[in-house]
Amino acid sequence: VTGTWMGSTTVPCTYVPSEGFTQQTLSWSLERDSSTSTIFRRDDSGDHILLSKFRGRVSVPKHSPGDASLRIQDLEMPDSGHYTCQIIWRSRDNSLITREVTTTVKVVKVHPPCSSRVIP
């Protein structure tokens, strides 16, 4: 996924909701320069943005089953990296199922269009 600096982008994470499975936790983490940090976590107690630099800039749809995509606004250059969406479900027999999807995000600066004025 490529996003424009100071613009916004959506990092996709979709799945097919299954009967009899309850979503336990949803988390988004960012791997950059060989360190991984959790950005966002949704659990029984609500939504938590764990990295202060993402507060007010990230959101995950609440009422659309099957869509756990991460929307990032006001992109900054350090937002580039590998984003992992991890969802854990609990089944009726209390076993846990985990699904992870990793997407690479690249933030690019768009150069202003060249002016057509000729400089003597």
GROMACS .gro file of N, CA, C and O in nm:
model
  480
    1VAL      N    1   0.086  -0.118   0.000
    1VAL     CA    2   0.000   0.000   0.000
    1VAL      C    3   0.090   0.123   0.000
    1VAL      O    4   0.185   0.129   0.079
    2THR      N    5   0.062   0.218  -0.089
    2THR     CA    6   0.139   0.341  -0.091
    2THR      C    7   0.048   0.456  -0.048
    2THR      O    8  -0.065   0.466  -0.095
    3GLY      N    9   0.098   0.537   0.044
    3GLY     CA   10   0.022   0.653   0.089
    3GLY      C   11   0.102   0.779   0.064
    3GLY      O   12   0.224   0.774   0.056
    4THR      N   13   0.033   0.889   0.052
    4THR     CA   14   0.099   1.017   0.027
    4THR      C   15   0.122   1.090   0.159
    4THR      O   16   0.032   1.094   0.243
    5TRP      N   17   0.240   1.144   0.175
    5TRP     CA   18   0.275   1.220   0.295
    5TRP      C   19   0.168   1.325   0.323
    5TRP      O   20   0.125   1.397   0.233
    6MET      N   21   0.122   1.333   0.447
    6MET     CA   22   0.016   1.423   0.494
    6MET      C   23  -0.122   1.386   0.439
    6MET      O   24  -0.220   1.454   0.467
    7GLY      N   25  -0.131   1.277   0.363
    7GLY     CA   26  -0.261   1.229   0.314
    7GLY      C   27  -0.311   1.119   0.406
    7GLY      O   28  -0.272   1.111   0.523
    8SER      N   29  -0.398   1.033   0.354
    8SER     CA   30  -0.447   0.921   0.435
    8SER      C   31  -0.447   0.795   0.351
    8SER      O   32  -0.447   0.801   0.228
    9THR      N   33  -0.445   0.681   0.418
    9THR     CA   34  -0.447   0.553   0.348
    9THR      C   35  -0.520   0.451   0.434
    9THR      O   36  -0.539   0.472   0.554
   10THR      N   37  -0.562   0.342   0.371
   10THR     CA   38  -0.626   0.233   0.444
   10THR      C   39  -0.544   0.107   0.424
   10THR      O   40  -0.516   0.069   0.310
   11VAL      N   41  -0.504   0.045   0.535
   11VAL     CA   42  -0.429  -0.081   0.529
   11VAL      C   43  -0.534  -0.191   0.540
   11VAL      O   44  -0.602  -0.202   0.642
   12PRO      N   45  -0.550  -0.274   0.434
   12PRO     CA   46  -0.662  -0.368   0.432
   12PRO      C   47  -0.644  -0.486   0.527
   12PRO      O   48  -0.534  -0.536   0.547
   13CYS      N   49  -0.755  -0.527   0.588
   13CYS     CA   50  -0.758  -0.650   0.668
   13CYS      C   51  -0.903  -0.694   0.668
   13CYS      O   52  -0.986  -0.635   0.737
   14THR      N   53  -0.936  -0.795   0.588
   14THR     CA   54  -1.074  -0.841   0.579
   14THR      C   55  -1.079  -0.992   0.600
   14THR      O   56  -0.980  -1.061   0.579
   15TYR      N   57  -1.194  -1.040   0.642
   15TYR     CA   58  -1.212  -1.183   0.664
   15TYR      C   59  -1.360  -1.213   0.650
   15TYR      O   60  -1.443  -1.122   0.644
   16VAL      N   61  -1.393  -1.343   0.643
   16VAL     CA   62  -1.532  -1.383   0.635
   16VAL      C   63  -1.576  -1.426   0.775
   16VAL      O   64  -1.521  -1.520   0.830
   17PRO      N   65  -1.671  -1.353   0.835
   17PRO     CA   66  -1.717  -1.390   0.969
   17PRO      C   67  -1.776  -1.530   0.967
   17PRO      O   68  -1.849  -1.564   0.875
   18SER      N   69  -1.742  -1.612   1.067
   18SER     CA   70  -1.792  -1.750   1.071
   18SER      C   71  -1.890  -1.768   1.186
   18SER      O   72  -1.872  -1.710   1.293
   19GLU      N   73  -1.990  -1.848   1.162
   19GLU     CA   74  -2.091  -1.879   1.263
   19GLU      C   75  -2.024  -1.951   1.380
   19GLU      O   76  -1.941  -2.038   1.361
   20GLY      N   77  -2.059  -1.912   1.501
   20GLY     CA   78  -2.007  -1.983   1.617
   20GLY      C   79  -1.872  -1.934   1.666
   20GLY      O   80  -1.816  -1.988   1.760
   21PHE      N   81  -1.816  -1.832   1.602
   21PHE     CA   82  -1.688  -1.778   1.646
   21PHE      C   83  -1.708  -1.635   1.697
   21PHE      O   84  -1.776  -1.556   1.633
   22THR      N   85  -1.648  -1.603   1.810
   22THR     CA   86  -1.658  -1.470   1.867
   22THR      C   87  -1.522  -1.404   1.862
   22THR      O   88  -1.423  -1.464   1.904
   23GLN      N   89  -1.519  -1.282   1.810
   23GLN     CA   90  -1.390  -1.212   1.806
   23GLN      C   91  -1.348  -1.175   1.947
   23GLN      O   92  -1.423  -1.114   2.021
   24GLN      N   93  -1.228  -1.217   1.985
   24GLN     CA   94  -1.175  -1.187   2.117
   24GLN      C   95  -1.096  -1.057   2.113
   24GLN      O   96  -1.125  -0.964   2.185
   25THR      N   97  -0.993  -1.056   2.028
   25THR     CA   98  -0.909  -0.936   2.018
   25THR      C   99  -0.873  -0.911   1.873
   25THR      O  100  -0.865  -1.003   1.792
   26LEU      N  101  -0.851  -0.784   1.846
   26LEU     CA  102  -0.801  -0.741   1.716
   26LEU      C  103  -0.685  -0.648   1.748
   26LEU      O  104  -0.699  -0.559   1.831
   27SER      N  105  -0.571  -0.672   1.687
   27SER     CA  106  -0.461  -0.579   1.712
   27SER      C  107  -0.388  -0.549   1.583
   27SER      O  108  -0.384  -0.630   1.490
   28TRP      N  109  -0.333  -0.429   1.577
   28TRP     CA  110  -0.250  -0.384   1.466
   28TRP      C  111  -0.113  -0.351   1.522
   28TRP      O  112  -0.102  -0.279   1.621
   29SER      N  113  -0.009  -0.405   1.458
   29SER     CA  114   0.126  -0.370   1.501
   29SER      C  115   0.207  -0.323   1.381
   29SER      O  116   0.175  -0.351   1.266
   30LEU      N  117   0.311  -0.248   1.409
   30LEU     CA  118   0.399  -0.189   1.306
   30LEU      C  119   0.540  -0.238   1.331
   30LEU      O  120   0.593  -0.223   1.441
   31GLU      N  121   0.599  -0.298   1.226
   31GLU     CA  122   0.739  -0.338   1.234
   31GLU      C  123   0.820  -0.242   1.149
   31GLU      O  124   0.791  -0.222   1.032
   32ARG      N  125   0.921  -0.182   1.211
   32ARG     CA  126   1.003  -0.085   1.142
   32ARG      C  127   1.140  -0.088   1.207
   32ARG      O  128   1.151  -0.090   1.328
   33ASP      N  129   1.246  -0.090   1.123
   33ASP     CA  130   1.383  -0.094   1.175
   33ASP      C  131   1.400  -0.208   1.276
   33ASP      O  132   1.454  -0.189   1.384
   34SER      N  133   1.350  -0.325   1.240
   34SER     CA  134   1.360  -0.450   1.318
   34SER      C  135   1.302  -0.443   1.460
   34SER      O  136   1.336  -0.524   1.545
   35SER      N  137   1.215  -0.345   1.487
   35SER     CA  138   1.142  -0.349   1.615
   35SER      C  139   0.992  -0.341   1.584
   35SER      O  140   0.951  -0.276   1.488
   36THR      N  141   0.914  -0.410   1.665
   36THR     CA  142   0.769  -0.417   1.644
   36THR      C  143   0.696  -0.351   1.760
   36THR      O  144   0.730  -0.377   1.875
   37SER      N  145   0.601  -0.265   1.731
   37SER     CA  146   0.520  -0.201   1.835
   37SER      C  147   0.373  -0.220   1.801
   37SER      O  148   0.335  -0.210   1.684
   38THR      N  149   0.293  -0.243   1.903
   38THR     CA  150   0.149  -0.252   1.882
   38THR      C  151   0.092  -0.111   1.879
   38THR      O  152   0.122  -0.030   1.965
   39ILE      N  153   0.013  -0.083   1.774
   39ILE     CA  154  -0.046   0.050   1.756
   39ILE      C  155  -0.186   0.055   1.817
   39ILE      O  156  -0.222   0.148   1.887
   40PHE      N  157  -0.264  -0.049   1.784
   40PHE     CA  158  -0.407  -0.047   1.813
   40PHE      C  159  -0.449  -0.183   1.866
   40PHE      O  160  -0.402  -0.285   1.819
   41ARG      N  161  -0.539  -0.183   1.964
   41ARG     CA  162  -0.592  -0.309   2.017
   41ARG      C  163  -0.740  -0.289   2.049
   41ARG      O  164  -0.778  -0.189   2.109
   42ARG      N  165  -0.821  -0.384   2.004
   42ARG     CA  166  -0.964  -0.383   2.037
   42ARG      C  167  -0.993  -0.512   2.113
   42ARG      O  168  -0.962  -0.620   2.066
   43ASP      N  169  -1.050  -0.496   2.233
   43ASP     CA  170  -1.088  -0.613   2.311
   43ASP      C  171  -1.220  -0.584   2.382
   43ASP      O  172  -1.289  -0.488   2.347
   44ASP      N  173  -1.254  -0.667   2.480
   44ASP     CA  174  -1.383  -0.650   2.549
   44ASP      C  175  -1.399  -0.513   2.612
   44ASP      O  176  -1.509  -0.465   2.633
   45SER      N  177  -1.286  -0.450   2.648
   45SER     CA  178  -1.296  -0.321   2.717
   45SER      C  179  -1.297  -0.202   2.620
   45SER      O  180  -1.300  -0.088   2.663
   46GLY      N  181  -1.292  -0.230   2.488
   46GLY     CA  182  -1.301  -0.120   2.392
   46GLY      C  183  -1.178  -0.109   2.304
   46GLY      O  184  -1.101  -0.204   2.290
   47ASP      N  185  -1.162   0.009   2.243
   47ASP     CA  186  -1.050   0.035   2.152
   47ASP      C  187  -0.940   0.109   2.226
   47ASP      O  188  -0.968   0.202   2.300
   48HIS      N  189  -0.817   0.067   2.202
   48HIS     CA  190  -0.703   0.130   2.269
   48HIS      C  191  -0.597   0.164   2.165
   48HIS      O  192  -0.556   0.077   2.089
   49ILE      N  193  -0.554   0.290   2.162
   49ILE     CA  194  -0.443   0.328   2.074
   49ILE      C  195  -0.320   0.336   2.164
   49ILE      O  196  -0.312   0.416   2.255
   50LEU      N  197  -0.226   0.245   2.139
   50LEU     CA  198  -0.116   0.223   2.233
   50LEU      C  199   0.008   0.306   2.201
   50LEU      O  200   0.093   0.323   2.287
   51LEU      N  201   0.017   0.357   2.079
   51LEU     CA  202   0.133   0.441   2.044
   51LEU      C  203   0.084   0.584   2.034
   51LEU      O  204   0.002   0.615   1.949
   52SER      N  205   0.139   0.672   2.118
   52SER     CA  206   0.086   0.808   2.125
   52SER      C  207   0.096   0.881   1.991
   52SER      O  208   0.010   0.962   1.959
   53LYS      N  209   0.198   0.850   1.909
   53LYS     CA  210   0.211   0.924   1.782
   53LYS      C  211   0.098   0.891   1.684
   53LYS      O  212   0.080   0.959   1.584
   54PHE      N  213   0.020   0.784   1.713
   54PHE     CA  214  -0.092   0.749   1.625
   54PHE      C  215  -0.226   0.797   1.680
   54PHE      O  216  -0.328   0.782   1.615
   55ARG      N  217  -0.227   0.854   1.802
   55ARG     CA  218  -0.355   0.896   1.862
   55ARG      C  219  -0.421   1.004   1.776
   55ARG      O  220  -0.356   1.099   1.735
   56GLY      N  221  -0.548   0.986   1.752
   56GLY     CA  222  -0.621   1.084   1.672
   56GLY      C  223  -0.598   1.068   1.522
   56GLY      O  224  -0.655   1.141   1.442
   57ARG      N  225  -0.512   0.971   1.482
   57ARG     CA  226  -0.483   0.955   1.339
   57ARG      C  227  -0.524   0.818   1.284
   57ARG      O  228  -0.525   0.800   1.163
   58VAL      N  229  -0.554   0.722   1.373
   58VAL     CA  230  -0.590   0.590   1.322
   58VAL      C  231  -0.731   0.551   1.367
   58VAL      O  232  -0.777   0.592   1.472
   59SER      N  233  -0.797   0.472   1.283
   59SER     CA  234  -0.929   0.421   1.318
   59SER      C  235  -0.949   0.287   1.249
   59SER      O  236  -0.889   0.259   1.144
   60VAL      N  237  -1.036   0.205   1.309
   60VAL     CA  238  -1.072   0.074   1.255
   60VAL      C  239  -1.225   0.069   1.256
   60VAL      O  240  -1.285   0.107   1.357
   61PRO      N  241  -1.287   0.026   1.145
   61PRO     CA  242  -1.435   0.023   1.141
   61PRO      C  243  -1.491  -0.057   1.258
   61PRO      O  244  -1.436  -0.162   1.294
   62LYS      N  245  -1.599  -0.006   1.318
   62LYS     CA  246  -1.656  -0.072   1.436
   62LYS      C  247  -1.770  -0.166   1.400
   62LYS      O  248  -1.781  -0.274   1.454
   63HIS      N  249  -1.855  -0.126   1.311
   63HIS     CA  250  -1.978  -0.201   1.289
   63HIS      C  251  -1.984  -0.264   1.151
   63HIS      O  252  -2.090  -0.271   1.090
   64SER      N  253  -1.868  -0.306   1.098
   64SER     CA  254  -1.874  -0.376   0.970
   64SER      C  255  -1.803  -0.510   0.985
   64SER      O  256  -1.681  -0.517   0.973
   65PRO      N  257  -1.881  -0.616   1.012
   65PRO     CA  258  -1.823  -0.749   1.030
   65PRO      C  259  -1.740  -0.789   0.909
   65PRO      O  260  -1.782  -0.768   0.796
   66GLY      N  261  -1.623  -0.843   0.933
   66GLY     CA  262  -1.537  -0.886   0.823
   66GLY      C  263  -1.437  -0.781   0.781
   66GLY      O  264  -1.347  -0.809   0.703
   67ASP      N  265  -1.451  -0.658   0.831
   67ASP     CA  266  -1.358  -0.552   0.793
   67ASP      C  267  -1.287  -0.499   0.917
   67ASP      O  268  -1.349  -0.440   1.004
   68ALA      N  269  -1.156  -0.524   0.922
   68ALA     CA  270  -1.076  -0.475   1.035
   68ALA      C  271  -0.964  -0.385   0.984
   68ALA      O  272  -0.858  -0.376   1.044
   69SER      N  273  -0.988  -0.322   0.868
   69SER     CA  274  -0.885  -0.240   0.804
   69SER      C  275  -0.847  -0.120   0.890
   69SER      O  276  -0.931  -0.065   0.963
   70LEU      N  277  -0.722  -0.081   0.881
   70LEU     CA  278  -0.669   0.031   0.959
   70LEU      C  279  -0.662   0.155   0.871
   70LEU      O  280  -0.596   0.152   0.766
   71ARG      N  281  -0.729   0.261   0.911
   71ARG     CA  282  -0.723   0.388   0.836
   71ARG      C  283  -0.627   0.481   0.908
   71ARG      O  284  -0.640   0.503   1.028
   72ILE      N  285  -0.530   0.531   0.835
   72ILE     CA  286  -0.432   0.623   0.893
   72ILE      C  287  -0.445   0.757   0.822
   72ILE      O  288  -0.445   0.763   0.699
   73GLN      N  289  -0.457   0.864   0.902
   73GLN     CA  290  -0.468   0.999   0.845
   73GLN      C  291  -0.341   1.077   0.874
   73GLN      O  292  -0.264   1.039   0.963
   74ASP      N  293  -0.322   1.187   0.802
   74ASP     CA  294  -0.205   1.274   0.822
   74ASP      C  295  -0.076   1.193   0.824
   74ASP      O  296   0.000   1.196   0.921
   75LEU      N  297  -0.057   1.115   0.718
   75LEU     CA  298   0.059   1.024   0.712
   75LEU      C  299   0.190   1.099   0.729
   75LEU      O  300   0.209   1.208   0.675
   76GLU      N  301   0.280   1.039   0.805
   76GLU     CA  302   0.414   1.093   0.824
   76GLU      C  303   0.513   0.993   0.767
   76GLU      O  304   0.483   0.875   0.758
   77MET      N  305   0.631   1.041   0.730
   77MET     CA  306   0.730   0.952   0.669
   77MET      C  307   0.760   0.830   0.758
   77MET      O  308   0.771   0.719   0.708
   78PRO      N  309   0.772   0.847   0.892
   78PRO     CA  310   0.803   0.730   0.976
   78PRO      C  311   0.688   0.629   0.986
   78PRO      O  312   0.705   0.524   1.049
   79ASP      N  313   0.571   0.659   0.925
   79ASP     CA  314   0.462   0.562   0.927
   79ASP      C  315   0.488   0.447   0.830
   79ASP      O  316   0.416   0.348   0.833
   80SER      N  317   0.590   0.459   0.744
   80SER     CA  318   0.624   0.350   0.653
   80SER      C  319   0.668   0.229   0.735
   80SER      O  320   0.732   0.245   0.839
   81GLY      N  321   0.636   0.109   0.687
   81GLY     CA  322   0.678  -0.012   0.756
   81GLY      C  323   0.584  -0.127   0.727
   81GLY      O  324   0.499  -0.119   0.638
   82HIS      N  325   0.599  -0.235   0.803
   82HIS     CA  326   0.516  -0.354   0.786
   82HIS      C  327   0.408  -0.355   0.894
   82HIS      O  328   0.439  -0.362   1.012
   83TYR      N  329   0.283  -0.347   0.850
   83TYR     CA  330   0.169  -0.345   0.942
   83TYR      C  331   0.108  -0.485   0.947
   83TYR      O  332   0.078  -0.542   0.843
   84THR      N  333   0.089  -0.536   1.068
   84THR     CA  334   0.029  -0.668   1.083
   84THR      C  335  -0.103  -0.657   1.158
   84THR      O  336  -0.110  -0.599   1.266
   85CYS      N  337  -0.206  -0.713   1.095
   85CYS     CA  338  -0.339  -0.721   1.155
   85CYS      C  339  -0.351  -0.861   1.213
   85CYS      O  340  -0.330  -0.959   1.142
   86GLN      N  341  -0.379  -0.869   1.343
   86GLN     CA  342  -0.397  -1.000   1.406
   86GLN      C  343  -0.534  -1.006   1.471
   86GLN      O  344  -0.569  -0.919   1.551
   87ILE      N  345  -0.610  -1.109   1.433
   87ILE     CA  346  -0.744  -1.126   1.490
   87ILE      C  347  -0.747  -1.262   1.560
   87ILE      O  348  -0.701  -1.361   1.504
   88ILE      N  349  -0.799  -1.264   1.681
   88ILE     CA  350  -0.814  -1.389   1.755
   88ILE      C  351  -0.963  -1.411   1.783
   88ILE      O  352  -1.031  -1.321   1.833
   89TRP      N  353  -1.012  -1.529   1.744
   89TRP     CA  354  -1.151  -1.566   1.770
   89TRP      C  355  -1.155  -1.680   1.869
   89TRP      O  356  -1.063  -1.761   1.876
   90ARG      N  357  -1.265  -1.687   1.943
   90ARG     CA  358  -1.289  -1.801   2.032
   90ARG      C  359  -1.408  -1.878   1.975
   90ARG      O  360  -1.510  -1.819   1.941
   91SER      N  361  -1.393  -2.010   1.969
   91SER     CA  362  -1.502  -2.093   1.916
   91SER      C  363  -1.590  -2.141   2.031
   91SER      O  364  -1.561  -2.118   2.148
   92ARG      N  365  -1.698  -2.212   1.995
   92ARG     CA  366  -1.793  -2.260   2.098
   92ARG      C  367  -1.726  -2.352   2.199
   92ARG      O  368  -1.764  -2.356   2.314
   93ASP      N  369  -1.625  -2.429   2.153
   93ASP     CA  370  -1.558  -2.521   2.247
   93ASP      C  371  -1.438  -2.453   2.315
   93ASP      O  372  -1.351  -2.519   2.371
   94ASN      N  373  -1.434  -2.318   2.306
   94ASN     CA  374  -1.331  -2.237   2.372
   94ASN      C  375  -1.192  -2.248   2.313
   94ASN      O  376  -1.095  -2.204   2.374
   95SER      N  377  -1.180  -2.309   2.194
   95SER     CA  378  -1.047  -2.307   2.131
   95SER      C  379  -1.029  -2.171   2.062
   95SER      O  380  -1.126  -2.103   2.029
   96LEU      N  381  -0.904  -2.132   2.044
   96LEU     CA  382  -0.874  -2.002   1.984
   96LEU      C  383  -0.821  -2.020   1.843
   96LEU      O  384  -0.744  -2.113   1.816
   97ILE      N  385  -0.861  -1.931   1.758
   97ILE     CA  386  -0.813  -1.930   1.619
   97ILE      C  387  -0.753  -1.793   1.593
   97ILE      O  388  -0.813  -1.691   1.628
   98THR      N  389  -0.635  -1.792   1.535
   98THR     CA  390  -0.566  -1.666   1.508
   98THR      C  391  -0.545  -1.650   1.358
   98THR      O  392  -0.512  -1.746   1.289
   99ARG      N  393  -0.563  -1.529   1.310
   99ARG     CA  394  -0.532  -1.500   1.171
   99ARG      C  395  -0.449  -1.373   1.166
   99ARG      O  396  -0.478  -1.276   1.234
  100GLU      N  397  -0.343  -1.376   1.087
  100GLU     CA  398  -0.257  -1.258   1.074
  100GLU      C  399  -0.239  -1.223   0.928
  100GLU      O  400  -0.225  -1.312   0.844
  101VAL      N  401  -0.241  -1.095   0.900
  101VAL     CA  402  -0.215  -1.046   0.764
  101VAL      C  403  -0.116  -0.932   0.777
  101VAL      O  404  -0.135  -0.841   0.857
  102THR      N  405  -0.008  -0.938   0.699
  102THR     CA  406   0.091  -0.830   0.703
  102THR      C  407   0.090  -0.756   0.570
  102THR      O  408   0.090  -0.818   0.463
  103THR      N  409   0.089  -0.624   0.578
  103THR     CA  410   0.089  -0.537   0.460
  103THR      C  411   0.201  -0.436   0.474
  103THR      O  412   0.219  -0.379   0.582
  104THR      N  413   0.274  -0.414   0.366
  104THR     CA  414   0.380  -0.312   0.370
  104THR      C  415   0.321  -0.179   0.327
  104THR      O  416   0.251  -0.170   0.227
  105VAL      N  417   0.349  -0.077   0.406
  105VAL     CA  418   0.301   0.058   0.376
  105VAL      C  419   0.422   0.144   0.345
  105VAL      O  420   0.521   0.142   0.418
  106LYS      N  421   0.413   0.216   0.236
  106LYS     CA  422   0.521   0.307   0.198
  106LYS      C  423   0.463   0.447   0.186
  106LYS      O  424   0.366   0.467   0.113
  107VAL      N  425   0.519   0.540   0.261
  107VAL     CA  426   0.472   0.679   0.254
  107VAL      C  427   0.566   0.754   0.160
  107VAL      O  428   0.687   0.746   0.174
  108VAL      N  429   0.508   0.821   0.061
  108VAL     CA  430   0.590   0.893  -0.038
  108VAL      C  431   0.552   1.040  -0.038
  108VAL      O  432   0.438   1.076  -0.012
  109LYS      N  433   0.652   1.120  -0.067
  109LYS     CA  434   0.625   1.264  -0.083
  109LYS      C  435   0.594   1.288  -0.230
  109LYS      O  436   0.664   1.239  -0.317
  110VAL      N  437   0.491   1.363  -0.256
  110VAL     CA  438   0.457   1.397  -0.393
  110VAL      C  439   0.513   1.535  -0.420
  110VAL      O  440   0.485   1.629  -0.346
  111HIS      N  441   0.595   1.543  -0.525
  111HIS     CA  442   0.657   1.673  -0.556
  111HIS      C  443   0.552   1.763  -0.621
  111HIS      O  444   0.471   1.717  -0.700
  112PRO      N  445   0.555   1.892  -0.590
  112PRO     CA  446   0.460   1.982  -0.655
  112PRO      C  447   0.485   1.983  -0.806
  112PRO      O  448   0.599   1.963  -0.848
  113PRO      N  449   0.380   2.005  -0.883
  113PRO     CA  450   0.399   2.005  -1.029
  113PRO      C  451   0.500   2.116  -1.068
  113PRO      O  452   0.502   2.223  -1.009
  114CYS      N  453   0.583   2.083  -1.167
  114CYS     CA  454   0.684   2.180  -1.212
  114CYS      C  455   0.612   2.300  -1.272
  114CYS      O  456   0.513   2.287  -1.342
  115SER      N  457   0.667   2.417  -1.246
  115SER     CA  458   0.603   2.535  -1.304
  115SER      C  459   0.646   2.545  -1.449
  115SER      O  460   0.756   2.504  -1.486
  116SER      N  461   0.559   2.599  -1.531
  116SER     CA  462   0.589   2.602  -1.676
  116SER      C  463   0.666   2.728  -1.713
  116SER      O  464   0.697   2.750  -1.828
  117ARG      N  465   0.695   2.812  -1.613
  117ARG     CA  466   0.766   2.935  -1.641
  117ARG      C  467   0.911   2.905  -1.677
  117ARG      O  468   0.975   2.824  -1.611
  118VAL      N  469   0.959   2.966  -1.778
  118VAL     CA  470   1.098   2.943  -1.819
  118VAL      C  471   1.187   3.045  -1.749
  118VAL      O  472   1.159   3.164  -1.753
  119ILE      N  473   1.290   2.994  -1.685
  119ILE     CA  474   1.381   3.084  -1.615
  119ILE      C  475   1.495   3.116  -1.711
  119ILE      O  476   1.560   3.026  -1.763
  120PRO      N  477   1.516   3.246  -1.738
  120PRO     CA  478   1.618   3.282  -1.838
  120PRO      C  479   1.759   3.250  -1.787
  120PRO      O  480   1.786   3.250  -1.672
   0.00000   0.00000   0.00000
